[in-house]
């Protein structure tokens, strides 16, 4: 089978690596890879999604796997499908479950999916009316604000005070994130452990992967701004009472998708919080998480492409996934200044030696570029280090030499 992997992050690097190891693969093609993993496959150059669809037909690509949210919400799957190309990824309509927090909440409400109460703020006039009434009604201590649209993981704010929240609402509605924050969701704050539940949907069956967890905050002790994720591990140990609720929720989600005639084949990531009142869904991402995918695919023993072939053939009810018994870990190494203004262009000096020294640690590239024979950092999250041995990950990263290296030193100590 010929496969295309679309995307440039560490998530797509590990996807491409796993696919490259599959006995079902004939040729691997890559769309927009970064320079750290482009040699894993044949590069497909294209100018837009229509051009990409034509190239997929030219190269006889049997399956295209779309990693990031932007192309999904811009309709890449609809276009590829209209050219007869099978895809793993949500179509434009269902990717709205990620690209509009309001759409997602309305979907959850319609299908009685457990989630916290919310209100939609569309204008500055709403601040003194709908917002104030919402705060009164739910006696909020902390207030959660979410920009409606895609903000690369940076559009969620937890405010300790009503006045601070009002000011933040004004900034958001004024277009802090452009169109993405012209509408804002106000939500009840929930206390509890968060887990990521990534499932694969084939139009009939929702197949869950292991429970995983990422660390969203930039600084130690879960402080600082939200990021795309500074690390992840799996599996997360979850109490039986929550497991039952999660199973019930998955059934509800599967039925909801079928009722809505969801005919895409792709991943759905449910961000869950385990509260004393039971589980609640915080958000949906219509794709594999980054960096959760790096931990999950490190642990996965079943041939990843085989799973995707089962999904393509709508046979996910007939496959059982095998996972490594050990916990797997992923640490994100970023550049100082991430997520606001990462410093880029530092040479990463001693990767080869460290890979030799720590053979049990795998390196996946997110934002790097090559200049002659040098490897340079080229963005916020630079690389992911994955292993079953968390101590070796930390030894590796301590010894790694690049000038503006930043990583969290406190991960994987307390695991739920
Ligand atoms: N780790 C969260 C995300 O992929 O958006």
XYZ file of C-alpha atoms and ligand atoms in Angstrom:
421
model
C 0.000 0.000 0.000
C 1.218 3.548 -0.767
C 0.749 5.958 2.112
C 1.035 9.724 2.476
C 1.697 11.383 5.841
C 0.789 15.068 5.972
C 2.336 17.366 8.588
C 5.599 18.650 9.963
C 5.684 17.967 13.702
C 7.147 15.319 15.976
C 3.712 13.642 15.878
C 4.000 13.207 12.117
C 7.623 12.061 12.500
C 6.631 9.145 14.728
C 3.600 8.372 12.512
C 5.895 8.243 9.466
C 8.425 6.104 11.316
C 5.788 3.607 12.453
C 4.309 3.414 8.952
C 7.785 2.953 7.463
C 8.194 -0.165 9.642
C 4.928 -1.746 8.500
C 4.893 -4.903 6.425
C 1.860 -3.482 4.599
C 3.782 -0.500 3.209
C 4.994 -0.256 -0.391
C 5.944 3.415 -0.703
C 5.815 6.204 1.885
C 5.194 9.784 0.773
C 5.505 12.880 2.930
C 3.725 16.213 2.562
C 5.319 19.161 4.429
C 7.752 17.128 6.577
C 10.417 19.010 8.515
C 14.035 18.475 7.569
C 14.628 16.151 10.495
C 12.495 13.329 9.053
C 12.056 14.065 5.367
C 14.404 11.220 4.440
C 11.915 8.644 5.781
C 9.847 8.917 2.590
C 9.467 10.538 -0.813
C 8.586 14.220 -0.675
C 5.393 15.395 -2.376
C 5.504 19.047 -3.404
C 2.165 20.759 -3.957
C 0.700 24.249 -4.109
C -2.802 23.632 -2.734
C -5.069 20.763 -1.644
C -6.362 20.230 -5.205
C -2.814 19.942 -6.472
C -2.038 17.538 -3.620
C -5.074 15.427 -4.563
C -3.834 15.211 -8.175
C -0.353 14.207 -6.967
C -1.893 11.540 -4.722
C -3.589 10.053 -7.771
C -0.404 10.324 -9.824
C 1.593 8.466 -7.109
C -1.244 5.970 -6.573
C -1.545 6.811 -2.877
C -3.984 4.449 -1.181
C -4.235 6.239 2.144
C -3.455 9.784 3.280
C -3.012 10.469 6.989
C -3.558 14.084 7.995
C -1.860 15.112 11.261
C -2.563 18.782 12.128
C -5.822 20.612 12.769
C -5.446 23.504 10.285
C -5.634 21.478 7.056
C -8.499 19.433 8.531
C -10.512 22.531 9.342
C -9.653 23.937 5.917
C -11.257 20.933 4.253
C -8.294 18.865 3.044
C -10.190 15.620 3.639
C -13.244 16.713 1.611
C -10.984 17.596 -1.324
C -8.893 14.409 -1.198
C -12.045 12.290 -0.847
C -13.616 14.039 -3.845
C -10.625 12.789 -5.879
C -11.194 9.254 -4.619
C -8.351 9.233 -2.085
C -8.974 7.482 1.232
C -7.987 9.559 4.211
C -7.498 9.339 7.933
C -8.813 12.639 9.289
C -12.077 14.440 9.948
C -13.877 16.237 7.127
C -14.470 19.980 7.330
C -17.852 19.688 9.019
C -16.745 17.360 11.822
C -13.405 19.106 12.298
C -15.572 21.969 13.594
C -15.795 19.944 16.811
C -12.226 21.154 17.314
C -12.219 24.453 15.433
C -15.279 25.834 17.261
C -15.506 25.324 21.008
C -19.116 26.559 20.801
C -20.048 23.992 18.138
C -18.488 21.283 20.323
C -20.458 22.373 23.408
C -23.732 22.406 21.470
C -22.957 18.904 20.177
C -22.272 17.689 23.734
C -25.464 19.282 25.021
C -27.539 17.769 22.215
C -26.306 14.255 23.031
C -26.303 14.630 26.795
C -22.548 14.174 26.984
C -21.221 15.171 30.425
C -19.657 18.615 30.261
C -19.678 21.742 32.381
C -22.274 24.528 32.081
C -21.424 27.265 29.632
C -22.499 30.556 28.128
C -21.634 32.123 24.790
C -20.358 35.704 24.747
C -20.650 37.348 21.340
C -20.300 41.037 22.114
C -19.146 43.537 24.720
C -22.819 44.098 25.645
C -23.005 40.424 26.646
C -20.322 40.994 29.305
C -22.610 42.980 31.621
C -25.605 40.777 30.951
C -25.077 37.125 30.005
C -21.617 36.889 31.578
C -22.627 38.486 34.896
C -25.776 36.328 35.119
C -23.733 33.187 34.412
C -21.270 34.028 37.193
C -24.115 34.652 39.642
C -25.948 31.469 38.705
C -22.974 29.141 39.050
C -21.193 30.925 41.897
C -17.841 30.769 40.164
C -14.569 30.924 42.086
C -12.465 30.610 38.962
C -13.690 31.491 35.510
C -12.756 29.658 32.350
C -12.719 31.584 29.079
C -12.151 29.869 25.750
C -11.722 31.606 22.425
C -14.115 29.879 20.037
C -11.670 29.178 17.212
C -8.268 27.547 16.717
C -5.487 29.241 18.722
C -2.714 26.584 18.730
C -3.504 25.602 22.325
C -3.211 29.190 23.577
C -6.879 30.254 23.617
C -7.914 29.040 27.095
C -7.751 31.342 30.132
C -8.474 30.591 33.770
C -9.203 33.809 35.663
C -9.276 34.061 39.475
C -11.406 37.156 39.550
C -14.511 38.491 37.781
C -12.918 41.833 36.902
C -9.859 40.131 35.401
C -12.180 37.875 33.392
C -14.149 40.891 32.133
C -10.943 42.591 30.955
C -9.784 39.395 29.271
C -13.153 39.024 27.567
C -12.803 42.532 26.143
C -9.321 41.795 24.775
C -10.509 38.541 23.237
C -13.610 40.084 21.663
C -11.390 42.884 20.325
C -9.649 40.221 18.284
C -6.623 39.076 20.325
C -6.699 35.933 18.186
C -8.357 37.556 15.163
C -11.596 35.891 14.077
C -10.873 32.962 16.432
C -11.710 35.072 19.511
C -14.624 37.125 18.164
C -16.842 34.711 20.099
C -15.896 33.397 23.528
C -17.154 30.516 25.610
C -17.454 31.005 29.383
C -17.384 27.739 31.246
C -17.733 26.456 34.803
C -14.320 25.696 36.256
C -13.742 22.027 37.082
C -11.276 20.541 39.541
C -9.725 17.131 38.873
C -7.115 15.142 36.943
C -7.143 15.612 33.200
C -6.622 12.769 30.767
C -6.486 12.548 26.998
C -8.574 9.835 25.408
C -7.708 9.318 21.771
C -9.959 7.048 19.705
C -10.098 6.034 16.067
C -13.477 6.196 14.304
C -14.363 4.330 11.101
C -17.947 5.552 10.611
C -19.331 2.725 12.794
C -16.924 1.915 15.589
C -14.942 4.089 17.968
C -11.772 2.283 19.005
C -10.082 3.804 22.081
C -6.320 3.920 22.534
C -4.667 3.898 25.973
C -5.477 6.711 28.376
C -2.692 9.263 28.133
C -1.846 12.583 29.690
C -0.008 15.642 28.521
C 1.487 18.523 30.463
C 0.125 21.727 28.989
C 1.737 24.381 31.142
C 5.139 25.796 30.310
C 6.693 25.899 33.772
C 7.341 23.416 36.545
C 4.474 22.610 38.945
C 1.993 23.220 36.129
C 2.435 26.987 36.180
C 2.808 29.484 33.366
C 1.063 29.810 30.038
C -0.590 26.991 28.139
C 1.474 25.403 25.403
C 0.764 22.715 22.821
C 2.187 20.272 25.399
C 5.570 19.925 27.121
C 5.477 16.155 27.580
C 3.179 13.158 27.844
C 2.995 9.614 29.133
C 0.777 6.586 28.893
C -1.045 4.650 30.145
C -2.610 6.732 32.888
C -4.019 4.593 35.692
C -7.687 5.438 36.143
C -9.971 4.288 38.977
C -12.608 1.727 37.992
C -15.521 4.067 38.754
C -14.187 6.518 36.170
C -13.376 3.738 33.691
C -17.045 2.731 33.663
C -18.100 6.316 33.062
C -15.563 6.656 30.263
C -16.895 3.476 28.608
C -20.439 4.846 28.833
C -19.290 8.150 27.415
C -17.581 6.420 24.477
C -20.800 4.567 23.674
C -22.689 7.878 23.738
C -20.103 9.551 21.525
C -20.192 6.680 19.033
C -23.985 6.829 18.881
C -23.910 10.618 18.547
C -21.479 10.435 15.622
C -23.592 7.798 13.909
C -26.771 9.859 14.470
C -25.019 12.851 12.934
C -24.113 10.654 9.936
C -20.387 11.150 10.488
C -18.859 9.362 7.541
C -15.203 10.329 8.006
C -12.472 7.983 9.147
C -10.206 9.596 11.678
C -9.052 10.258 15.181
C -11.062 11.968 17.898
C -9.310 13.226 20.980
C -11.522 13.788 24.004
C -9.987 15.981 26.685
C -11.528 14.610 29.902
C -11.451 15.767 33.494
C -12.138 13.345 36.326
C -14.055 15.379 38.929
C -15.697 14.321 42.192
C -18.957 14.714 40.276
C -17.848 12.280 37.602
C -16.129 12.677 34.260
C -16.650 15.753 32.115
C -15.581 16.417 28.545
C -13.479 19.564 28.322
C -12.841 19.633 24.595
C -12.464 17.740 21.357
C -9.502 17.652 19.009
C -10.252 15.910 15.735
C -6.800 14.404 15.370
C -4.052 12.671 17.266
C -2.642 14.752 20.125
C 0.875 16.100 20.124
C 2.819 15.003 22.249
C 0.404 12.220 23.391
C 0.909 10.435 20.054
C 4.642 10.143 20.650
C 3.984 8.317 23.955
C 1.135 6.203 22.522
C 2.933 5.052 19.389
C 6.066 4.289 21.426
C 3.922 1.883 23.410
C 1.872 0.436 20.533
C 2.838 -3.130 19.579
C 0.221 -3.680 16.858
C 1.304 -2.609 13.361
C -0.013 0.978 13.144
C -0.701 0.803 9.416
C -2.666 -2.408 9.944
C -4.960 -0.514 12.343
C -5.459 2.229 9.767
C -6.263 -0.357 7.086
C -8.898 -1.853 9.380
C -10.296 1.675 9.830
C -10.299 2.296 6.076
C -12.273 -0.921 5.592
C -14.672 -0.066 8.450
C -13.511 -3.099 10.393
C -12.344 -1.534 13.641
C -14.724 -3.801 15.563
C -12.531 -6.731 14.434
C -9.126 -5.605 15.708
C -7.640 -5.801 19.192
C -4.769 -3.487 19.988
C -1.612 -4.707 21.728
C 0.387 -2.367 23.925
C 3.689 -2.635 25.725
C 3.249 -3.428 29.440
C 5.593 -0.643 30.480
C 4.748 3.031 30.739
C 6.078 5.139 27.889
C 7.197 8.740 28.178
C 7.701 11.689 25.878
C 9.553 14.853 26.867
C 9.308 17.910 24.631
C 12.479 19.933 24.207
C 11.623 23.484 23.229
C 13.360 26.785 22.574
C 13.386 29.527 25.197
C 10.666 32.048 24.433
C 8.122 29.381 23.437
C 5.123 29.743 23.150
C 5.229 33.523 22.529
C 8.495 34.177 20.725
C 10.806 31.209 20.527
C 14.467 31.893 19.843
C 15.436 29.928 16.764
C 18.546 29.122 14.775
C 20.615 27.417 17.500
C 22.804 24.550 16.366
C 21.943 21.233 18.012
C 25.409 19.883 18.554
C 25.660 16.394 19.956
C 22.576 14.422 18.918
C 24.504 11.663 17.164
C 26.644 10.900 20.210
C 23.637 10.927 22.540
C 21.662 8.613 20.263
C 24.604 6.197 20.423
C 24.876 6.525 24.185
C 21.140 6.231 24.937
C 19.938 3.702 22.385
C 16.642 3.277 24.251
C 15.690 6.930 23.697
C 14.087 7.826 20.358
C 14.263 11.326 18.916
C 11.408 12.833 16.898
C 11.832 16.209 15.261
C 9.256 18.997 15.440
C 10.909 22.250 14.380
C 14.377 21.844 12.942
C 16.125 22.724 9.746
C 19.402 21.751 8.179
C 22.128 24.135 7.078
C 24.911 22.270 5.308
C 25.563 19.446 7.773
C 24.298 21.364 10.799
C 20.944 20.808 12.472
C 19.328 24.032 13.734
C 16.338 24.721 15.973
C 13.594 26.326 13.936
C 10.550 26.892 16.160
C 8.984 26.550 19.605
C 8.852 22.819 20.154
C 12.097 21.505 18.686
C 12.090 17.774 19.357
C 10.498 15.007 21.382
C 12.467 12.421 23.335
C 10.605 9.132 23.825
C 11.428 6.053 25.842
C 10.181 3.554 28.398
C 13.004 4.805 30.634
C 12.262 8.286 31.987
C 15.655 8.590 33.688
C 17.449 8.077 30.413
C 15.250 10.703 28.766
C 16.357 13.184 31.428
C 20.024 12.166 31.164
C 19.800 12.616 27.385
C 18.221 16.063 27.600
C 20.643 17.266 30.297
C 23.561 16.379 28.061
C 21.979 17.741 24.884
C 23.755 20.881 23.722
C 21.806 23.684 22.138
C 21.967 27.224 23.390
C 18.363 28.142 24.126
C 17.185 24.670 25.132
C 14.178 24.626 27.484
C 12.295 21.687 28.976
C 10.316 20.932 32.087
C 12.397 19.213 34.747
C 9.494 17.967 36.848
C 7.603 15.647 34.536
C 6.591 12.019 35.161
C 7.155 12.289 38.942
C 3.533 12.095 40.020
C 1.545 9.934 37.679
C -2.191 9.570 38.061
N -1.602 17.847 23.467
C -2.719 18.607 23.115
C -2.941 18.773 21.680
O -2.508 17.981 20.867
O -3.579 19.728 21.281
